[in-house]
């Protein structure tokens, strides 16, 4: 059974909570006591119906204000797959939450109301999904019951969305007409829309092929921790030196010729260990321990890769950055801590090339700064060399976070576009 | 060769959900060992902490765990759980720190609740925070899962605590990709939850796949119990029966392990892991709803306790 992570986004009242509630309920992930608590709260508030949205709104502030303000994670499983939903609020003021939820998602589910069609928010959601490199995008056209289950309306929305999505980096785009309230095409194929020949939403989530989304070509292993069980008495373990980490790309096998960055020294993979014994190959996202044939000086923050396939090594890079805090702004000249794979360093913002309007994709080259929820293209110089790839090739070696050194808060999310050639 | 990673089929490049969850947890645990000076792992003897400890041991194999474990002891324990705790610690060669609620009561740091429904659950926060301060722990592993409870559903994997041990749900650090930010000042610490993305069913499937040892009270046994507020509570020396409550023998098992006075049993004949998995697959009540008196008090019970520094 595989694990699929998906992020959901929709404008307020498009029916996102109802849809998630239905997926959870129909897959028996909602328990009686949870449902009772929700029914009780709904009754106390005087709601006309049991508000399934309460199942997905956690914190007290949210209950009181009746809005979703943070990413909430939900879990359910069918006999075929286990699912993690990152339920993100759709409003522009929560762009940072959407970016957070989307960062680890295999699939994005964008919801829209069939009566309203493609609105500004839907465009933004699709753009963010493509920026964050989510390989699969599913557009659920909801409330089909309110447009008389009309195929013409569905086709119209589909065409409009498609023409917009062409400008984006979207590889796999699927449209499903649903009624979250009545359950049509959510779990079971709907009899009310015989013209629709595709799968139900749940069936699609169960079947969509995700194993090949991972980068299996560019072998990357950021060293996380060095395992040296010296203290133990056994002679065999006395000389054990293993490099623990999580494979970030490609496939590693014993016998592979590898290079270690930043030294560039070459060696061979002697073994790939796990606590369950050695394995014949390791790929992303397996957490393993690599032993090398030669005694090299390797430590946390180093990167093991193939001799003839190396990441960029450099201190100057270009990235899209989403600013995550209201406490400060990102301006040229700012100095921040940066975490990239298992490396920490400092980064200097050399230039803000433009700020992107996430609704229209318009580039504002005159923007002086990025504020909360804004996204822009920046040039950075780092104090230490980073070993990186373009984000669209590798989401792990292509991403970083920026941390404010005064508050220790995570303030920026970075998506690497590539190196800058400095003369 | 047995175990989760031993089942990966070469050439398929597919991982099962348990392999993915194990790798994610191991990554988180190693990240803490690499970036913090004084981590500690909370070990109650319950199934989640047993799985977390098992993962931690795997993360550093063949070396030993590079940090100690800590038990916050309410003094109201099931003897089977204490026996299991001590055996596990001895088997793995760990250092165990016990933060005692009884000692905190004796020292006047906390006041025992009165009445027959008194619980020591809430009293755990003070000895926990005191032990963190006294040992200068900067990272504290907890076995909490996001599927357990609504307030937990939004908690970060690396969850910042201020110098009072408080959690501020409105002011959490964004957490993206697998890039965890553990930066903190002296006196502050980070709670780390490697099992954030696991469900109760995942835990049991993993226990089955890995043969993780657990205390015997998780499996069906006959026990003297009585009914209170719709729950089956164990008849222990620490509880006082109310009028009309009658003790009788029933076949039960526990779904969580907490303070013996507030943790309910469920009627069950599931005597092994397989049977438990089958039972859970058809269960319609959450483990906290079924078995934790303290969570039933209010909708926001857990959120309030967590803000104060609870697990
Ligand atoms: N007629 C109809 N109403 C729906 C449908 N899905 C959701 N709704 C209603 O739309 C309103 C907003 O739904 P909700 O799930 O709270 O939206 P959210 O803000 O996107 O989470 C509620 O009154 C729902 O009952 C649908 O498919 N058809």
XYZ file of C-alpha atoms and ligand atoms in Angstrom:
762
model
C 0.000 0.000 0.000
C 1.452 3.325 -1.102
C 1.188 6.705 0.584
C -0.277 9.654 -1.338
C -0.069 13.185 0.037
C -2.443 15.718 -1.414
C -3.204 19.364 -0.750
C -6.642 20.867 -1.108
C -7.504 24.442 -1.981
C -10.698 26.269 -2.768
C -12.385 29.606 -2.186
C -14.596 30.005 0.851
C -17.913 28.207 0.368
C -16.841 26.207 -2.668
C -17.504 23.139 -0.541
C -13.993 22.043 0.370
C -14.855 21.039 3.910
C -17.942 19.203 2.768
C -15.890 17.312 0.203
C -13.184 16.345 2.691
C -15.803 15.457 5.265
C -17.412 13.148 2.733
C -14.144 11.484 1.741
C -13.337 10.890 5.410
C -16.822 9.754 6.255
C -17.265 7.420 3.332
C -13.858 5.869 3.940
C -14.806 5.410 7.611
C -12.064 7.724 8.863
C -14.565 9.662 10.952
C -15.437 8.058 14.218
C -18.769 8.195 15.973
C -17.487 10.253 18.881
C -15.981 12.823 16.513
C -19.246 13.043 14.607
C -21.195 13.387 17.851
C -18.918 16.222 19.017
C -19.463 18.000 15.708
C -23.225 17.477 15.854
C -23.269 18.856 19.388
C -21.279 21.958 18.422
C -23.425 22.530 15.341
C -26.562 22.310 17.458
C -25.194 24.721 20.067
C -24.275 27.222 17.381
C -27.709 26.922 15.860
C -26.498 25.694 12.480
C -29.234 24.519 10.161
C -27.279 21.345 9.352
C -24.425 19.347 10.825
C -21.432 21.290 9.674
C -18.862 18.761 8.483
C -16.410 21.665 8.230
C -16.033 21.390 12.019
C -14.279 18.100 11.500
C -11.451 19.827 9.721
C -11.252 23.073 11.721
C -9.109 22.396 14.759
C -8.084 25.286 16.876
C -10.346 27.240 19.154
C -9.754 30.546 17.376
C -10.914 28.910 14.191
C -13.975 27.466 15.818
C -14.862 30.854 17.206
C -14.279 32.764 14.013
C -15.590 29.995 11.834
C -12.594 30.085 9.485
C -9.649 27.839 8.712
C -6.413 29.672 9.432
C -3.746 27.035 9.326
C -2.781 23.899 7.474
C -4.570 20.943 9.022
C -3.479 17.412 8.296
C -6.078 14.676 7.883
C -5.582 10.969 7.418
C -7.585 8.252 5.798
C -6.968 4.993 4.064
C -8.696 2.698 1.641
C -7.595 -0.865 0.993
C -5.482 0.508 -1.864
C -3.748 3.569 -0.410
C -3.098 5.624 2.655
C -3.799 9.339 2.203
C -2.532 12.426 3.962
C -4.563 15.544 3.244
C -2.980 18.925 3.798
C -6.096 21.024 4.127
C -5.141 24.599 3.366
C -7.183 27.789 3.502
C -7.746 29.331 0.095
C -7.812 33.051 0.737
C -4.913 35.171 -0.523
C -3.958 36.160 3.018
C -3.126 32.512 3.629
C -0.887 31.988 0.629
C 1.898 30.976 3.019
C -0.264 28.170 4.398
C -1.010 26.941 0.905
C 2.659 26.976 0.035
C 3.411 25.024 3.209
C 0.767 22.391 2.525
C 1.755 22.136 -1.125
C 5.477 21.697 -0.435
C 5.207 17.962 0.220
C 2.129 17.150 -1.855
C 2.056 14.611 -4.699
C -1.240 15.966 -5.904
C -3.238 19.173 -5.608
C -6.995 19.188 -5.478
C -8.478 22.525 -6.539
C -12.137 22.978 -5.894
C -14.419 25.385 -7.689
C -18.123 26.178 -7.667
C -19.785 25.235 -10.968
C -21.948 28.362 -10.789
C -18.961 30.715 -10.476
C -16.541 28.849 -12.726
C -12.874 29.810 -12.807
C -12.327 32.726 -10.444
C -9.220 34.632 -9.465
C -8.609 32.274 -6.549
C -8.709 29.158 -8.736
C -6.002 30.672 -10.940
C -3.880 31.404 -7.903
C -4.306 27.897 -6.545
C -3.294 26.362 -9.854
C -0.312 28.665 -10.093
C 0.900 27.823 -6.587
C 0.500 24.112 -7.281
C 2.671 24.433 -10.374
C 5.227 26.670 -8.609
C 5.574 24.118 -5.823
C 6.122 21.396 -8.404
C 3.102 19.277 -7.552
C 3.033 16.711 -10.355
C -0.726 16.100 -10.486
C -3.535 18.629 -10.485
C -7.165 17.619 -10.047
C -9.869 20.211 -10.583
C -13.139 19.297 -8.888
C -16.020 21.249 -10.347
C -18.371 21.153 -7.363
C -22.076 21.856 -6.863
C -22.965 20.293 -10.208
C -26.456 19.795 -8.731
C -26.929 23.575 -8.838
C -26.231 23.749 -12.590
C -28.583 20.873 -13.468
C -25.673 18.464 -13.897
C -24.877 20.299 -17.122
C -22.190 18.873 -19.351
C -22.026 22.142 -21.298
C -21.233 24.093 -18.139
C -18.573 21.562 -17.120
C -16.952 21.683 -20.579
C -16.971 25.454 -20.533
C -15.164 25.582 -17.168
C -12.728 22.929 -18.307
C -11.799 24.864 -21.445
C -11.311 28.085 -19.515
C -9.137 26.418 -16.899
C -7.082 24.622 -19.568
C -6.267 27.789 -21.445
C -4.972 29.336 -18.245
C -3.075 26.223 -17.135
C -1.212 26.123 -20.458
C 0.875 29.022 -19.182
C 1.862 26.953 -16.155
C 4.121 23.995 -15.585
C 1.310 21.471 -15.115
C 1.924 17.948 -16.383
C -1.128 16.018 -15.394
C -4.445 17.841 -15.303
C -7.721 16.057 -14.518
C -11.259 17.462 -14.267
C -14.017 15.799 -12.254
C -17.618 17.053 -11.976
C -18.866 16.427 -8.429
C -21.502 17.251 -5.884
C -19.820 17.100 -2.496
C -23.132 17.555 -0.728
C -24.865 14.651 -2.469
C -21.772 12.553 -3.002
C -21.878 12.334 -6.815
C -18.535 11.255 -8.283
C -16.823 11.565 -4.898
C -16.561 7.906 -3.963
C -18.883 6.290 -6.497
C -19.411 7.201 -10.152
C -22.580 9.272 -10.435
C -25.664 8.106 -12.293
C -26.839 11.690 -12.685
C -23.939 12.571 -15.011
C -23.793 9.672 -17.484
C -21.921 11.916 -19.941
C -18.884 11.893 -17.637
C -16.676 8.951 -18.494
C -13.819 9.444 -16.055
C -13.254 8.058 -12.559
C -14.748 9.172 -9.302
C -12.462 11.389 -7.223
C -11.556 8.644 -4.768
C -10.878 6.161 -7.533
C -8.610 8.680 -9.220
C -6.733 9.292 -5.948
C -6.270 5.552 -5.563
C -5.021 4.986 -9.087
C -2.941 8.005 -10.061
C 0.619 6.859 -10.715
C 3.076 8.564 -8.373
C 6.098 6.265 -8.133
C 7.637 7.725 -11.284
C 7.233 11.307 -10.056
C 10.408 10.903 -8.042
C 13.735 11.746 -9.567
C 15.387 8.354 -10.119
C 18.195 9.711 -12.286
C 20.293 12.206 -10.359
C 21.757 10.366 -7.358
C 21.887 12.740 -4.384
C 22.593 11.861 -0.767
C 22.927 14.728 1.700
C 24.859 13.384 4.692
C 22.786 13.895 7.791
C 24.654 12.193 10.598
C 27.812 10.129 10.929
C 27.340 6.819 12.716
C 30.432 5.684 14.626
C 29.705 3.129 17.318
C 33.300 3.342 18.651
C 32.413 2.947 22.298
C 31.167 -0.564 21.799
C 33.483 -3.426 22.523
C 32.992 -5.531 19.400
C 36.013 -5.396 17.130
C 33.860 -5.451 14.020
C 31.985 -2.344 15.054
C 35.062 -0.548 16.245
C 35.917 0.599 12.732
C 32.349 1.092 11.558
C 31.815 4.466 9.933
C 28.501 4.981 8.176
C 26.916 8.055 6.649
C 23.288 8.253 7.641
C 20.839 10.220 5.558
C 17.769 10.229 3.359
C 18.211 9.659 -0.366
C 17.190 12.879 -2.125
C 17.317 11.605 -5.694
C 18.436 8.852 -8.025
C 19.305 5.280 -7.075
C 22.353 4.193 -5.071
C 23.769 0.679 -5.270
C 26.776 -1.023 -3.708
C 29.695 -0.719 -6.112
C 28.613 2.695 -7.427
C 31.438 5.124 -8.061
C 30.615 8.220 -6.092
C 32.031 11.638 -5.355
C 31.725 13.454 -2.045
C 31.102 17.199 -2.106
C 32.569 19.677 -1.303
C 35.918 17.821 -1.331
C 35.189 16.206 -4.693
C 37.056 13.071 -3.596
C 35.940 9.850 -5.235
C 35.146 6.520 -3.650
C 32.895 3.501 -4.067
C 29.737 2.562 -2.177
C 30.828 -0.415 -0.055
C 27.393 -1.107 1.410
C 24.015 0.436 2.031
C 22.897 -0.432 5.537
C 19.566 -0.272 7.298
C 18.749 -1.533 10.776
C 17.131 -4.503 9.009
C 20.354 -5.380 7.215
C 22.048 -4.288 3.987
C 19.936 -3.421 0.936
C 20.762 -3.752 -2.761
C 19.581 -0.307 -3.699
C 18.324 2.866 -2.132
C 16.161 5.572 -3.665
C 14.213 8.586 -2.487
C 12.875 8.921 0.227
C 14.580 5.940 1.904
C 16.501 6.671 5.101
C 19.649 4.530 4.984
C 23.308 4.461 5.984
C 25.954 4.453 3.261
C 29.420 3.054 3.863
C 32.248 3.996 1.513
C 35.206 1.836 0.491
C 37.717 4.573 1.311
C 38.458 6.413 4.503
C 37.406 9.936 3.598
C 36.653 12.835 5.862
C 32.891 13.156 5.423
C 30.580 15.050 7.745
C 27.030 16.406 8.069
C 26.196 18.802 5.276
C 28.352 17.005 2.713
C 26.708 15.457 -0.336
C 27.362 12.075 -1.919
C 26.563 11.938 -5.650
C 27.686 10.081 -8.772
C 31.068 10.997 -10.206
C 29.632 12.017 -13.557
C 26.349 13.486 -12.372
C 26.851 16.248 -9.852
C 24.584 18.990 -8.579
C 25.485 22.646 -9.015
C 28.038 23.708 -6.455
C 27.965 27.391 -5.687
C 27.234 30.375 -3.541
C 25.204 32.385 -6.039
C 21.739 31.301 -6.972
C 18.431 32.527 -8.261
C 15.170 31.525 -6.615
C 11.498 32.239 -6.230
C 10.894 33.124 -2.596
C 7.577 33.199 -0.770
C 7.695 35.489 2.257
C 6.042 33.940 5.298
C 5.977 36.566 8.028
C 4.284 39.880 8.843
C 7.080 40.813 11.246
C 9.546 41.835 8.564
C 10.050 42.256 4.824
C 12.466 40.786 2.356
C 14.589 43.572 0.866
C 17.811 43.619 -1.100
C 20.647 43.729 1.415
C 18.849 41.529 3.960
C 20.938 38.866 5.690
C 19.238 35.667 6.778
C 20.099 32.163 7.886
C 19.463 29.554 5.193
C 18.808 25.830 5.530
C 19.277 23.746 2.406
C 19.222 19.920 2.669
C 21.377 19.273 5.773
C 23.382 22.491 5.472
C 23.003 25.745 7.329
C 24.620 28.959 6.174
C 23.852 32.633 5.811
C 22.375 34.248 2.748
C 22.572 37.798 1.503
C 19.710 39.029 -0.680
C 21.580 40.603 -3.602
C 18.620 41.584 -5.682
C 14.849 41.418 -5.867
C 14.237 41.127 -9.585
C 10.477 41.285 -9.475
C 7.450 40.614 -7.352
C 4.880 38.334 -8.912
C 1.175 39.061 -8.720
C -0.057 35.569 -7.851
C -3.451 36.276 -9.405
C -2.442 37.735 -12.760
C 1.176 36.523 -12.959
C 2.130 40.141 -13.675
C 5.757 40.940 -12.798
C 6.355 44.136 -10.856
C 10.011 44.996 -11.358
C 9.726 48.176 -9.305
C 8.688 46.373 -6.109
C 11.035 47.405 -3.280
C 10.339 44.425 -1.008
C 8.352 41.256 -0.449
C 5.854 41.313 2.411
C 3.802 38.518 3.965
C 2.376 36.114 1.354
C 4.214 37.774 -1.527
C 6.301 35.828 -4.001
C 9.215 37.185 -5.977
C 12.325 36.301 -7.852
C 15.526 36.969 -5.918
C 19.264 36.559 -6.262
C 21.085 35.221 -3.236
C 24.697 34.859 -2.233
C 25.457 32.351 0.502
C 28.374 32.143 2.948
C 28.918 28.455 2.232
C 28.674 26.627 -1.075
C 25.392 24.763 -1.552
C 24.979 21.568 -3.586
C 21.740 22.153 -5.420
C 19.568 21.328 -8.414
C 16.772 23.242 -10.104
C 13.585 22.731 -8.106
C 11.732 21.366 -11.113
C 14.349 18.588 -11.330
C 14.480 17.856 -7.635
C 12.175 19.189 -4.926
C 14.592 18.252 -2.129
C 17.884 19.590 -3.436
C 16.007 22.474 -5.085
C 14.356 23.933 -1.973
C 15.479 25.920 1.055
C 14.072 27.920 3.952
C 15.181 31.301 5.223
C 15.307 31.939 8.966
C 15.413 35.285 10.740
C 18.409 35.249 13.054
C 16.894 37.645 15.572
C 13.637 35.756 16.113
C 14.698 32.261 14.938
C 11.460 32.200 12.968
C 11.157 30.598 9.526
C 10.433 33.578 7.286
C 10.979 32.507 3.678
C 10.435 29.482 1.446
C 12.762 29.208 -1.534
C 12.449 27.406 -4.850
C 15.721 27.284 -6.750
C 15.660 28.313 -10.402
C 19.366 27.837 -10.983
C 22.882 29.087 -10.416
C 24.044 32.594 -11.308
C 27.215 32.702 -13.328
C 29.425 35.295 -11.685
C 32.074 36.832 -13.881
C 16.509 -10.445 7.294
C 13.217 -9.162 8.693
C 11.826 -5.693 9.183
C 10.232 -2.903 7.237
C 13.056 -2.009 4.853
C 13.810 -5.659 4.111
C 10.609 -5.853 2.082
C 11.519 -3.265 -0.551
C 11.375 -4.930 -3.971
C 14.469 -4.090 -6.024
C 13.679 -2.319 -9.267
C 10.128 -1.315 -8.333
C 11.030 2.022 -6.758
C 7.842 1.865 -4.788
C 7.646 2.083 -1.035
C 4.743 0.982 1.109
C 3.155 3.464 3.467
C 4.978 1.902 6.427
C 8.332 2.178 4.655
C 7.620 5.819 3.856
C 6.509 6.599 7.403
C 9.506 4.795 8.886
C 11.931 6.711 6.666
C 10.289 10.010 7.537
C 10.506 9.298 11.278
C 14.115 8.115 11.065
C 14.999 11.280 9.139
C 13.414 13.450 11.827
C 15.139 11.596 14.674
C 18.554 11.842 13.000
C 18.011 15.524 12.299
C 17.518 16.106 16.018
C 20.567 14.076 17.010
C 22.632 16.101 14.547
C 21.409 19.582 15.455
C 20.662 19.513 19.180
C 22.994 19.194 22.126
C 20.759 17.501 24.689
C 17.791 15.593 23.262
C 15.630 13.267 25.342
C 12.912 10.833 24.291
C 9.700 10.594 26.329
C 9.023 6.946 27.023
C 5.848 6.058 28.874
C 5.748 2.399 27.973
C 2.714 3.072 25.778
C 2.538 1.759 22.221
C 3.327 5.076 20.517
C 6.404 5.696 22.629
C 7.438 2.055 22.171
C 7.237 2.477 18.393
C 9.094 5.796 18.600
C 11.857 4.210 20.661
C 12.055 1.310 18.211
C 12.469 3.800 15.336
C 15.105 5.740 17.262
C 17.068 2.561 17.891
C 16.884 1.766 14.156
C 17.988 5.293 13.214
C 21.412 4.875 14.819
C 22.076 1.164 14.354
C 24.573 -0.358 14.847
C 25.441 2.387 17.335
C 23.484 2.950 20.515
C 20.864 5.594 21.039
C 22.793 8.845 21.504
C 20.333 10.255 24.065
C 18.492 9.171 27.231
C 14.786 8.444 27.692
C 12.451 10.009 30.249
C 9.292 8.752 31.905
C 6.861 11.179 33.520
C 5.578 8.932 36.278
C 2.151 9.745 37.711
C 2.635 7.183 40.462
C -0.643 5.632 39.317
C 0.767 2.994 37.071
C -0.198 -0.358 35.768
C 2.558 -2.636 37.127
C 2.770 -4.388 33.744
C 3.767 -1.101 32.141
C 6.515 -0.295 34.658
C 7.863 -3.799 34.273
C 7.882 -3.362 30.484
C 9.567 0.053 30.789
C 12.384 -1.308 32.936
C 12.899 -4.372 30.770
C 13.090 -2.280 27.581
C 15.549 0.157 29.111
C 17.758 -2.721 30.251
C 17.573 -4.553 26.905
C 18.599 -1.499 24.902
C 21.148 -0.292 27.430
C 19.458 3.089 27.824
C 19.684 5.752 30.477
C 16.277 6.350 32.083
C 15.263 9.560 33.812
C 12.082 9.486 35.891
C 10.174 12.721 36.468
C 7.860 11.949 39.344
C 4.440 13.489 39.934
C 4.451 12.035 43.465
C 7.682 13.867 44.267
C 6.246 17.091 42.868
C 3.208 16.645 45.129
C 5.393 15.876 48.142
C 7.506 18.954 47.446
C 4.398 21.112 47.179
C 5.094 22.011 43.544
C 1.664 20.767 42.517
C -1.518 20.079 44.454
C -3.302 16.778 44.164
C -6.874 17.122 42.909
C -9.540 16.110 45.398
C -12.610 13.905 45.084
C -13.194 10.481 43.620
C -12.637 11.712 40.058
C -9.216 13.183 40.822
C -6.713 12.655 38.040
C -3.001 13.191 37.956
C -2.980 13.657 34.218
C -2.828 17.427 34.283
C -0.262 17.371 37.103
C 2.316 15.843 34.759
C 3.130 19.182 33.145
C 5.067 20.631 36.111
C 7.450 17.699 36.721
C 7.925 17.378 32.947
C 8.955 21.030 32.573
C 11.076 20.893 35.746
C 12.955 17.855 34.462
C 13.508 19.518 31.083
C 14.944 22.571 32.839
C 17.036 20.612 35.366
C 18.598 18.452 32.643
C 18.833 21.372 30.202
C 17.138 19.298 27.510
C 16.826 21.250 24.262
C 14.824 18.716 22.231
C 12.099 16.483 23.645
C 10.736 13.652 21.486
C 7.055 12.919 21.981
C 4.984 10.143 20.446
C 1.904 12.258 19.703
C 0.124 11.744 16.392
C -1.872 14.300 14.449
C -4.798 11.938 14.002
C -5.297 11.649 17.767
C -6.947 14.926 18.430
C -7.971 18.152 16.686
C -5.488 20.446 18.432
C -2.706 18.063 17.451
C -3.714 18.051 13.787
C -1.977 21.383 13.272
C 1.041 20.932 15.468
C 4.386 21.053 13.709
C 6.875 18.177 13.692
C 9.374 20.577 15.309
C 7.197 22.463 17.776
C 8.714 25.445 19.542
C 8.300 25.912 23.322
C 9.160 29.158 25.080
C 11.027 29.375 28.396
C 7.783 28.523 30.215
C 7.293 25.448 28.093
C 4.246 27.025 26.478
C 2.933 26.260 23.021
C 1.438 29.112 21.018
C -0.785 27.564 18.358
C -1.267 30.895 16.566
C 2.401 31.587 16.306
C 3.885 28.400 14.930
C 6.829 28.354 12.576
C 5.972 27.432 9.006
C 7.316 23.967 8.222
C 8.015 23.154 4.583
C 9.397 20.147 2.727
C 11.529 18.142 5.157
C 13.456 21.238 6.248
C 13.032 21.466 10.017
C 13.975 24.602 11.915
C 15.148 23.700 15.412
C 16.715 27.038 16.322
C 16.070 28.207 19.868
C 17.635 30.169 22.729
C 18.867 28.909 26.059
C 15.896 27.892 28.204
C 13.638 27.339 25.210
C 13.185 23.917 23.702
C 11.671 22.086 20.767
C 9.152 19.265 21.077
C 9.673 16.834 18.256
C 6.966 14.499 16.981
C 8.359 11.866 14.603
C 5.014 10.007 14.498
C 3.015 13.073 13.413
C 1.791 11.417 10.224
C 0.985 7.995 11.701
C -2.505 6.804 12.511
C -3.485 4.285 15.171
C -3.814 1.652 12.459
C -0.335 2.468 11.082
C 1.094 1.989 14.581
C -0.456 -1.453 14.911
C 0.509 -2.495 11.391
C 4.058 -1.443 12.174
C 4.028 -3.287 15.507
C 2.976 -6.383 13.567
C 5.539 -5.944 10.780
C 8.432 -5.242 13.144
C 7.467 -7.326 16.139
C 7.729 -4.292 18.421
C 7.315 -5.519 22.026
C 4.463 -3.967 24.039
C 3.147 -4.193 27.608
C 0.707 -7.049 28.120
C -2.229 -4.767 29.000
C -2.669 -3.927 25.309
C -3.877 -7.467 24.718
C -7.124 -9.028 25.900
C -7.077 -10.259 29.491
C -9.555 -10.631 32.338
C -9.505 -7.744 34.767
C -11.575 -6.337 37.597
C -13.229 -3.233 36.175
C -16.152 -0.924 36.890
C -18.170 1.411 34.715
C -17.929 5.214 35.072
C -19.140 7.846 32.610
C -19.582 5.134 30.015
C -15.983 3.954 30.359
C -14.546 0.812 31.871
C -11.982 1.775 34.511
C -9.625 -0.629 36.208
C -10.136 -1.325 39.892
C -6.808 -0.162 41.317
C -5.767 0.981 44.801
C -5.754 4.567 43.473
C -9.482 4.868 42.770
C -12.410 5.254 45.122
C -15.673 3.734 43.987
C -18.728 5.979 43.855
C -22.187 4.934 44.988
C -23.670 2.379 42.668
C -20.407 1.483 40.962
C -19.782 -2.219 40.958
C -16.612 -4.056 40.213
C -16.814 -7.104 37.982
C -14.482 -9.239 35.929
C -14.480 -8.630 32.191
C -12.371 -9.532 29.204
C -10.705 -6.226 28.231
C -7.713 -4.587 26.657
C -6.370 -1.044 26.738
C -6.033 1.119 23.636
C -3.862 3.731 25.339
C -1.738 3.642 28.453
C -2.014 6.590 30.793
C -2.710 7.301 34.431
C -4.326 4.097 35.694
C -7.176 6.085 37.242
C -8.292 7.797 34.039
C -7.524 5.353 31.278
C -10.424 3.219 30.220
C -10.362 -0.313 28.924
C -12.433 -1.629 26.050
C -14.145 -4.991 26.040
C -12.235 -7.125 23.627
C -11.171 -10.660 22.912
C -8.251 -9.550 20.735
C -5.320 -11.373 22.255
C -2.685 -10.680 19.617
C -1.647 -7.956 17.183
C -3.464 -9.484 14.208
C -6.733 -9.608 16.102
C -6.260 -6.022 17.279
C -5.707 -4.786 13.727
C -8.908 -6.490 12.645
C -10.748 -4.955 15.547
C -9.447 -1.437 14.829
C -10.394 -1.676 11.190
C -14.037 -1.861 12.227
C -13.908 0.354 15.341
C -16.078 3.411 15.161
C -14.778 5.327 18.189
C -11.412 7.106 18.481
C -8.982 5.801 21.060
C -9.116 9.052 23.046
C -12.898 9.204 22.902
C -13.134 5.663 24.189
C -10.537 5.760 26.850
C -9.440 9.163 28.078
C -11.595 10.779 30.734
C -9.675 14.068 30.597
C -10.384 14.654 26.909
C -14.086 14.397 27.424
C -14.285 17.340 29.774
C -14.375 19.924 27.022
C -14.025 20.355 23.293
C -10.831 22.294 23.868
C -9.394 20.110 26.678
C -6.284 19.083 24.803
C -5.556 22.505 23.342
C -5.633 24.092 26.829
C -3.300 21.500 28.320
C -0.928 21.720 25.366
C -0.636 25.496 25.695
C 0.559 24.979 29.274
C 3.336 22.679 28.155
C 1.697 19.258 28.313
C 2.913 16.542 25.948
N -25.935 22.335 -3.468
C -24.721 22.042 -3.059
N -24.220 22.651 -1.969
C -22.981 22.334 -1.565
C -22.187 21.370 -2.225
N -21.012 21.260 -1.573
C -21.063 22.122 -0.524
N -22.259 22.769 -0.508
C -22.713 23.785 0.435
O -21.908 24.941 0.271
C -21.699 25.586 1.527
C -20.215 25.752 1.802
O -19.612 24.472 1.959
P -18.286 24.256 2.822
O -17.925 22.828 2.671
O -18.459 24.785 4.187
O -17.298 25.173 2.002
P -15.764 25.577 2.243
O -15.812 26.970 2.730
O -15.166 25.484 0.882
O -15.168 24.605 3.182
C -22.397 24.739 2.558
O -23.666 25.300 2.788
C -22.529 23.384 1.869
O -23.614 22.640 2.341
C -22.743 20.725 -3.383
O -22.155 19.885 -4.030
N -24.006 21.123 -3.756
